[in-house]
Amino acid sequence: MILYIITPLLIASTLVAVNHLKNSSEIVSKSQNEAIWFVLQLTKEYSEFVYQLQSYQFGNSNHDDMMIQYEILWSRFNTIVNNSQIIHFDQFIGAIDEINSHFERVKMLELRLLSLSSPQETQPVLQLFREDYENLMVFLNYKFRLSSGDLGDRITAISEVETVIRYLLLTTLLMGALMTYLLLRESNSHHALAMKDSLTGIHNRLWLNQKLRELEQTNTSFHFYLIDLDGFKRINDTMGHHAGDELLVEVARRLSKLRCKHYCAARMGGDEFAVIELCQPTGDNSSCITEQLAEIFRKPAMFAGSFHPISASIGVSQFPKEAKSVSEVLKQADFAMYEVKQQGKDGLLHYRTLTSLPDNPRVMS
């Protein structure tokens, strides 16, 4: 449950971080490109005006040309501080204020430019413009450098977000792997539980059907024993269902401890059990379980607080020697078991011997 809560939160956090990284990267890129373009234009107009003012000082241009260049510089400043399309300058703390303060100085010097009556009066004004220009360049060079200033801080923040995203992705992958492992383990656990009889702990009918289909598909030879407890309904009616359950558990325990390498036992339901004994690869069809099954039901069983005699009717069929399909195996074993019931119960009968049944078929080979 914790993983189901944490994993979506990690995924959501990763998406938020990635979106933040994308926005920050776009801001840095657009801010730098936009700001640098306008600043280059401003410094170009500024340097050209200083050059034009210097030319006027040396008599290489007239006052009108110098004032035209001043108007161009004034217009560039005005565009930066008042144009609403310049949306990314606010990403640089203090940039607009600094540029606006230089613009105010430029506007304040306009009257002095207009009042110049001769080139000889230009030097003080030229010096003021040069100092203002140099101060502006120092500020802009720091403010718009990637390695320092506001862009540097944003790039550092982006790097930190990238690190966070890496850790989030790694954690998400680990959570996903852990969830996959737990789901597989839970699936295997549920599958195992679905194949077990809840009362006795041995295989159930679902597992038995699958096992029989596998053996049929691989054409594996086996003996099939169908076991039905005698008098089980009477035990439930007279001693209670708890006593019947105790008997079922005891029978399952005995069946699971047969001395045979290649066999498996299952509870088919109610008081019916089944045993599959694989035949030897050498072709030997003899059984090592027949006598053991007879011995199991000769011994009394403990239930309802004391030992009681028990018995079972057992029908046997063999695949593929006698039965050519699983359904035929089940029918033959059931028919043999029914014949034991008809003969007085408490015995084991192979389907192949039904043509000459003895009076008391306890064990027949």
Coordinates of C-alpha atoms in Angstrom, one line a residue:
M1 CA 0.0 0.0 0.0
I2 CA 2.9 2.4 0.8
L3 CA 4.5 1.6 -2.5
Y4 CA 1.2 2.3 -4.3
I5 CA 1.1 5.7 -2.6
I6 CA 4.8 6.6 -3.0
T7 CA 5.3 5.6 -6.6
P8 CA 2.6 8.0 -8.0
L9 CA 3.9 10.8 -5.8
L10 CA 7.4 10.2 -7.2
I11 CA 6.1 10.2 -10.8
A12 CA 4.2 13.4 -10.2
S13 CA 7.2 15.0 -8.5
T14 CA 9.4 14.0 -11.4
L15 CA 6.9 15.5 -13.9
V16 CA 6.8 18.8 -11.9
A17 CA 10.6 18.9 -11.7
V18 CA 11.0 18.2 -15.4
N19 CA 8.4 21.0 -16.2
H20 CA 10.2 23.4 -13.9
L21 CA 13.5 22.5 -15.6
K22 CA 12.0 23.1 -19.0
N23 CA 10.6 26.5 -18.0
S24 CA 13.8 27.6 -16.3
S25 CA 15.9 26.5 -19.3
E26 CA 13.6 28.4 -21.7
I27 CA 13.8 31.5 -19.5
V28 CA 17.6 31.4 -19.4
S29 CA 17.8 30.9 -23.1
K30 CA 15.2 33.5 -24.1
S31 CA 16.3 35.9 -21.4
Q32 CA 19.9 35.8 -22.5
N33 CA 19.2 36.0 -26.2
E34 CA 16.6 38.8 -25.9
A35 CA 18.6 40.8 -23.4
I36 CA 21.9 40.4 -25.3
W37 CA 20.3 41.5 -28.5
F38 CA 18.8 44.7 -27.0
V39 CA 22.0 45.4 -25.0
L40 CA 24.1 45.0 -28.1
Q41 CA 21.9 47.4 -29.9
L42 CA 22.1 49.9 -27.0
T43 CA 25.9 49.7 -26.7
K44 CA 26.2 50.1 -30.5
E45 CA 24.1 53.3 -30.4
Y46 CA 25.9 54.5 -27.3
S47 CA 29.4 53.9 -28.8
E48 CA 28.3 55.6 -32.1
F49 CA 26.9 58.6 -30.2
V50 CA 30.2 58.9 -28.2
Y51 CA 32.1 58.6 -31.5
Q52 CA 29.8 61.3 -33.1
L53 CA 30.2 63.6 -30.2
Q54 CA 34.0 63.2 -30.4
S55 CA 33.8 63.9 -34.1
Y56 CA 31.9 67.1 -33.4
Q57 CA 34.5 68.1 -30.9
F58 CA 37.2 67.8 -33.6
G59 CA 35.1 69.5 -36.2
N60 CA 34.5 66.4 -38.3
S61 CA 30.7 66.6 -38.0
N62 CA 28.1 69.2 -37.3
H63 CA 25.8 69.7 -34.4
D64 CA 22.7 68.4 -36.2
D65 CA 24.4 65.1 -37.0
M66 CA 25.5 64.8 -33.4
M67 CA 21.9 65.4 -32.2
I68 CA 20.4 63.0 -34.6
Q69 CA 22.7 60.3 -33.2
Y70 CA 21.6 61.4 -29.7
E71 CA 18.0 60.9 -30.7
I72 CA 18.8 57.4 -31.9
L73 CA 20.4 56.6 -28.6
W74 CA 17.5 58.1 -26.7
S75 CA 15.0 56.0 -28.7
R76 CA 17.0 52.8 -27.9
F77 CA 17.0 53.5 -24.2
N78 CA 13.3 54.3 -24.4
T79 CA 12.6 51.0 -26.2
I80 CA 14.3 48.9 -23.5
V81 CA 12.7 50.5 -20.5
N82 CA 9.2 51.1 -21.9
N83 CA 8.6 48.4 -24.6
S84 CA 6.1 45.7 -23.2
Q85 CA 7.4 43.1 -25.6
I86 CA 10.8 43.0 -23.8
I87 CA 9.4 40.5 -21.3
H88 CA 12.5 38.8 -20.0
F89 CA 14.5 41.7 -18.7
D90 CA 12.7 41.2 -15.4
Q91 CA 14.6 38.0 -14.9
F92 CA 17.7 40.1 -14.3
I93 CA 17.4 41.7 -10.9
G94 CA 18.0 45.4 -11.1
A95 CA 18.7 45.5 -14.9
I96 CA 15.8 47.6 -15.8
D97 CA 16.4 50.0 -12.9
E98 CA 20.1 50.3 -13.8
I99 CA 19.3 50.9 -17.5
N100 CA 16.6 53.4 -16.6
S101 CA 19.0 55.3 -14.3
H102 CA 21.5 55.7 -17.3
F103 CA 18.6 56.8 -19.5
E104 CA 17.8 59.5 -17.0
R105 CA 21.4 60.7 -17.1
V106 CA 21.2 60.7 -20.9
K107 CA 18.0 62.8 -20.8
M108 CA 19.5 65.2 -18.3
L109 CA 22.4 65.8 -20.6
E110 CA 20.2 66.7 -23.5
L111 CA 19.9 70.4 -22.5
R112 CA 23.7 70.6 -22.4
L113 CA 24.0 69.1 -25.8
L114 CA 21.5 71.6 -27.2
S115 CA 23.3 74.5 -25.6
L116 CA 26.6 73.6 -27.1
S117 CA 27.7 76.7 -29.2
S118 CA 31.1 75.5 -30.3
P119 CA 33.0 72.2 -30.5
Q120 CA 35.4 73.5 -27.8
E121 CA 32.6 73.2 -25.2
T122 CA 32.1 69.5 -25.9
Q123 CA 34.9 68.0 -23.7
P124 CA 33.1 68.1 -20.3
V125 CA 29.9 66.6 -21.9
L126 CA 31.9 64.0 -23.8
Q127 CA 33.7 62.9 -20.5
L128 CA 30.3 62.5 -18.8
F129 CA 29.0 60.4 -21.6
R130 CA 32.1 58.3 -21.7
E131 CA 32.0 57.6 -17.9
D132 CA 28.3 56.8 -18.1
Y133 CA 28.9 54.4 -21.0
E134 CA 31.8 52.6 -19.2
N135 CA 29.8 52.2 -16.1
L136 CA 26.9 50.8 -18.1
M137 CA 29.2 48.3 -19.8
V138 CA 30.7 47.1 -16.5
F139 CA 27.2 46.4 -15.2
L140 CA 25.9 44.7 -18.3
N141 CA 29.0 42.5 -18.7
Y142 CA 28.4 41.2 -15.2
K143 CA 24.6 41.0 -15.3
F144 CA 24.4 39.0 -18.6
R145 CA 27.3 36.7 -18.2
L146 CA 26.4 33.0 -17.9
S147 CA 29.1 32.3 -15.3
S148 CA 28.0 35.0 -12.9
G149 CA 25.1 37.3 -12.1
D150 CA 21.4 36.3 -12.3
L151 CA 21.9 33.9 -15.2
G152 CA 24.7 32.1 -13.3
D153 CA 22.3 31.7 -10.3
R154 CA 19.6 30.3 -12.6
I155 CA 22.0 27.9 -14.3
T156 CA 23.1 26.7 -10.9
A157 CA 19.5 26.2 -9.9
I158 CA 18.9 24.3 -13.1
S159 CA 21.8 22.0 -12.4
E160 CA 20.3 21.4 -8.9
V161 CA 16.9 20.5 -10.4
E162 CA 18.7 18.2 -12.9
T163 CA 20.3 16.4 -9.9
V164 CA 16.9 16.1 -8.2
I165 CA 15.3 14.7 -11.3
R166 CA 18.1 12.1 -11.6
Y167 CA 17.5 11.0 -8.0
L168 CA 13.7 11.0 -8.5
L169 CA 14.0 8.9 -11.7
L170 CA 16.4 6.5 -9.9
T171 CA 14.1 6.2 -6.9
T172 CA 11.1 5.7 -9.2
L173 CA 12.9 2.9 -11.1
L174 CA 13.8 1.3 -7.8
M175 CA 10.2 1.6 -6.6
G176 CA 9.0 0.2 -9.9
A177 CA 11.4 -2.8 -9.6
L178 CA 10.4 -3.4 -6.0
M179 CA 6.7 -3.2 -6.9
T180 CA 7.3 -5.7 -9.8
Y181 CA 9.1 -8.0 -7.4
L182 CA 6.4 -7.8 -4.8
L183 CA 3.6 -8.3 -7.4
L184 CA 5.4 -11.3 -8.8
R185 CA 5.9 -12.8 -5.4
E186 CA 2.3 -12.1 -4.4
S187 CA 1.1 -13.6 -7.7
N188 CA 3.2 -16.7 -7.1
S189 CA 1.9 -16.9 -3.6
H190 CA -1.7 -16.6 -4.7
H191 CA -1.0 -19.2 -7.4
A192 CA 0.4 -21.5 -4.9
L193 CA -2.5 -20.9 -2.5
A194 CA -4.9 -21.5 -5.4
M195 CA -3.3 -24.9 -6.0
K196 CA -3.4 -26.0 -2.4
D197 CA -6.3 -27.5 -0.4
S198 CA -7.0 -25.0 2.4
L199 CA -7.9 -27.8 4.9
T200 CA -5.3 -30.5 4.3
G201 CA -2.4 -28.5 2.8
I202 CA -1.9 -30.9 -0.1
H203 CA -2.7 -30.2 -3.8
N204 CA -6.3 -29.5 -4.7
R205 CA -8.4 -30.5 -7.7
L206 CA -7.4 -27.5 -9.8
W207 CA -3.7 -28.5 -9.5
L208 CA -4.6 -32.1 -10.2
N209 CA -6.4 -31.2 -13.4
Q210 CA -3.5 -29.2 -14.7
K211 CA -1.0 -32.0 -13.8
L212 CA -3.1 -34.5 -15.6
R213 CA -3.3 -32.3 -18.7
E214 CA 0.5 -31.9 -18.6
L215 CA 1.1 -35.6 -18.4
E216 CA -1.4 -36.2 -21.3
Q217 CA 0.3 -33.6 -23.5
T218 CA 3.8 -35.2 -22.9
N219 CA 2.3 -38.7 -23.2
T220 CA 3.8 -39.7 -19.9
S221 CA 2.8 -43.1 -18.5
F222 CA 1.3 -43.0 -15.0
H223 CA -1.0 -44.9 -12.6
F224 CA -4.0 -42.9 -11.3
Y225 CA -5.5 -43.9 -7.9
L226 CA -9.0 -42.5 -7.0
I227 CA -9.6 -42.9 -3.3
D228 CA -13.0 -42.5 -1.6
L229 CA -13.2 -42.8 2.2
D230 CA -15.7 -45.3 3.5
G231 CA -18.4 -44.2 5.9
F232 CA -17.3 -40.5 5.9
K233 CA -20.8 -39.2 6.0
R234 CA -21.6 -41.3 9.1
I235 CA -18.5 -39.8 10.8
N236 CA -19.7 -36.3 10.1
D237 CA -23.3 -37.1 11.2
T238 CA -22.4 -38.9 14.4
M239 CA -19.1 -37.2 15.5
G240 CA -19.4 -33.8 13.9
H241 CA -17.7 -32.1 11.0
H242 CA -14.7 -31.3 13.1
A243 CA -14.0 -35.0 13.5
G244 CA -14.4 -35.4 9.7
D245 CA -11.9 -32.6 9.1
E246 CA -9.5 -34.3 11.5
L247 CA -9.8 -37.5 9.5
L248 CA -9.2 -35.7 6.2
V249 CA -6.1 -34.0 7.5
E250 CA -4.7 -37.3 8.8
V251 CA -5.4 -39.1 5.5
A252 CA -3.7 -36.3 3.6
R253 CA -0.7 -36.5 5.9
R254 CA -0.3 -40.2 5.3
L255 CA -0.7 -39.8 1.5
S256 CA 2.0 -37.1 1.4
K257 CA 4.5 -39.5 3.1
L258 CA 4.3 -42.5 0.8
R259 CA 7.7 -44.1 0.1
C260 CA 7.9 -43.4 -3.6
K261 CA 10.1 -41.0 -5.6
H262 CA 7.7 -40.2 -8.5
Y263 CA 4.3 -39.6 -7.2
C264 CA 2.0 -36.8 -6.0
A265 CA -1.2 -36.7 -4.0
A266 CA -4.2 -34.3 -4.1
R267 CA -7.6 -33.8 -2.5
M268 CA -10.3 -33.8 -5.2
G269 CA -13.0 -32.6 -2.8
G270 CA -15.1 -33.9 0.0
D271 CA -13.8 -37.2 1.1
E272 CA -12.1 -38.0 -2.3
F273 CA -8.4 -38.1 -2.8
A274 CA -6.2 -38.9 -5.8
V275 CA -2.6 -40.2 -6.2
I276 CA -0.6 -40.0 -9.4
E277 CA 2.3 -42.4 -9.7
L278 CA 4.6 -42.0 -12.7
C279 CA 5.7 -45.2 -14.4
Q280 CA 9.5 -45.9 -14.7
P281 CA 11.2 -44.6 -18.0
T282 CA 12.4 -48.2 -18.5
G283 CA 8.8 -49.3 -19.3
D284 CA 8.3 -51.1 -16.0
N285 CA 4.6 -50.6 -15.2
S286 CA 4.8 -52.1 -11.7
S287 CA 3.6 -50.0 -8.8
C288 CA 5.3 -49.3 -5.4
I289 CA 2.3 -47.6 -4.0
T290 CA -0.4 -50.2 -4.2
E291 CA 0.6 -52.1 -1.0
Q292 CA 1.4 -48.8 0.8
L293 CA -2.1 -47.5 0.1
A294 CA -3.6 -50.7 1.5
E295 CA -1.4 -50.4 4.6
I296 CA -2.5 -46.7 5.1
F297 CA -6.1 -47.6 5.6
R298 CA -5.4 -50.7 7.8
K299 CA -4.1 -48.4 10.5
P300 CA -6.6 -46.7 12.8
A301 CA -6.7 -42.9 12.7
M302 CA -6.9 -40.4 15.5
F303 CA -9.9 -38.1 15.4
A304 CA -12.7 -37.0 17.8
G305 CA -10.3 -37.7 20.7
S306 CA -9.5 -41.4 20.1
F307 CA -8.3 -43.9 17.5
H308 CA -10.9 -45.3 15.0
P309 CA -10.6 -47.8 12.3
I310 CA -10.8 -46.4 8.8
S311 CA -11.1 -47.8 5.2
A312 CA -11.3 -46.6 1.7
S313 CA -12.5 -47.7 -1.7
I314 CA -9.7 -47.2 -4.3
G315 CA -10.0 -47.4 -8.1
V316 CA -7.0 -47.5 -10.4
S317 CA -6.4 -46.8 -14.0
Q318 CA -3.3 -46.5 -16.2
F319 CA -2.4 -44.0 -18.9
P320 CA -1.9 -44.6 -21.8
K321 CA -1.8 -48.4 -21.5
E322 CA -5.5 -48.6 -20.5
A323 CA -6.9 -45.1 -20.9
K324 CA -6.0 -43.0 -23.9
S325 CA -7.1 -39.6 -22.4
V326 CA -7.4 -37.9 -19.1
S327 CA -11.2 -38.0 -19.1
E328 CA -11.0 -41.8 -19.8
V329 CA -8.5 -42.2 -16.9
L330 CA -10.9 -40.5 -14.5
K331 CA -13.9 -42.6 -15.8
Q332 CA -12.0 -45.8 -15.5
A333 CA -10.7 -45.1 -12.0
D334 CA -14.2 -43.9 -10.9
F335 CA -15.7 -47.1 -12.3
A336 CA -13.2 -49.3 -10.6
M337 CA -13.7 -47.5 -7.3
Y338 CA -17.5 -47.9 -7.7
E339 CA -17.0 -51.6 -8.2
V340 CA -15.1 -51.8 -4.9
K341 CA -18.0 -50.0 -3.2
Q342 CA -20.4 -52.6 -4.7
Q343 CA -18.2 -55.5 -3.5
G344 CA -18.4 -54.2 0.1
K345 CA -16.0 -51.4 0.2
D346 CA -12.5 -51.4 1.8
G347 CA -10.3 -52.4 -1.1
L348 CA -8.3 -51.5 -4.2
L349 CA -9.2 -52.5 -7.7
H350 CA -7.4 -52.0 -11.1
Y351 CA -9.7 -51.2 -14.0
R352 CA -8.1 -54.0 -16.1
T353 CA -9.3 -56.7 -13.6
L354 CA -13.0 -55.9 -13.8
T355 CA -13.7 -58.8 -16.1
S356 CA -12.9 -61.2 -13.2
L357 CA -13.7 -59.6 -9.9
P358 CA -12.9 -61.5 -6.7
D359 CA -15.3 -61.5 -3.8
N360 CA -13.0 -59.3 -1.6
P361 CA -10.8 -57.2 -3.9
R362 CA -8.7 -55.5 -1.2
V363 CA -5.5 -55.5 -3.2
M364 CA -5.2 -56.6 -6.8
S365 CA -2.3 -56.2 -9.2

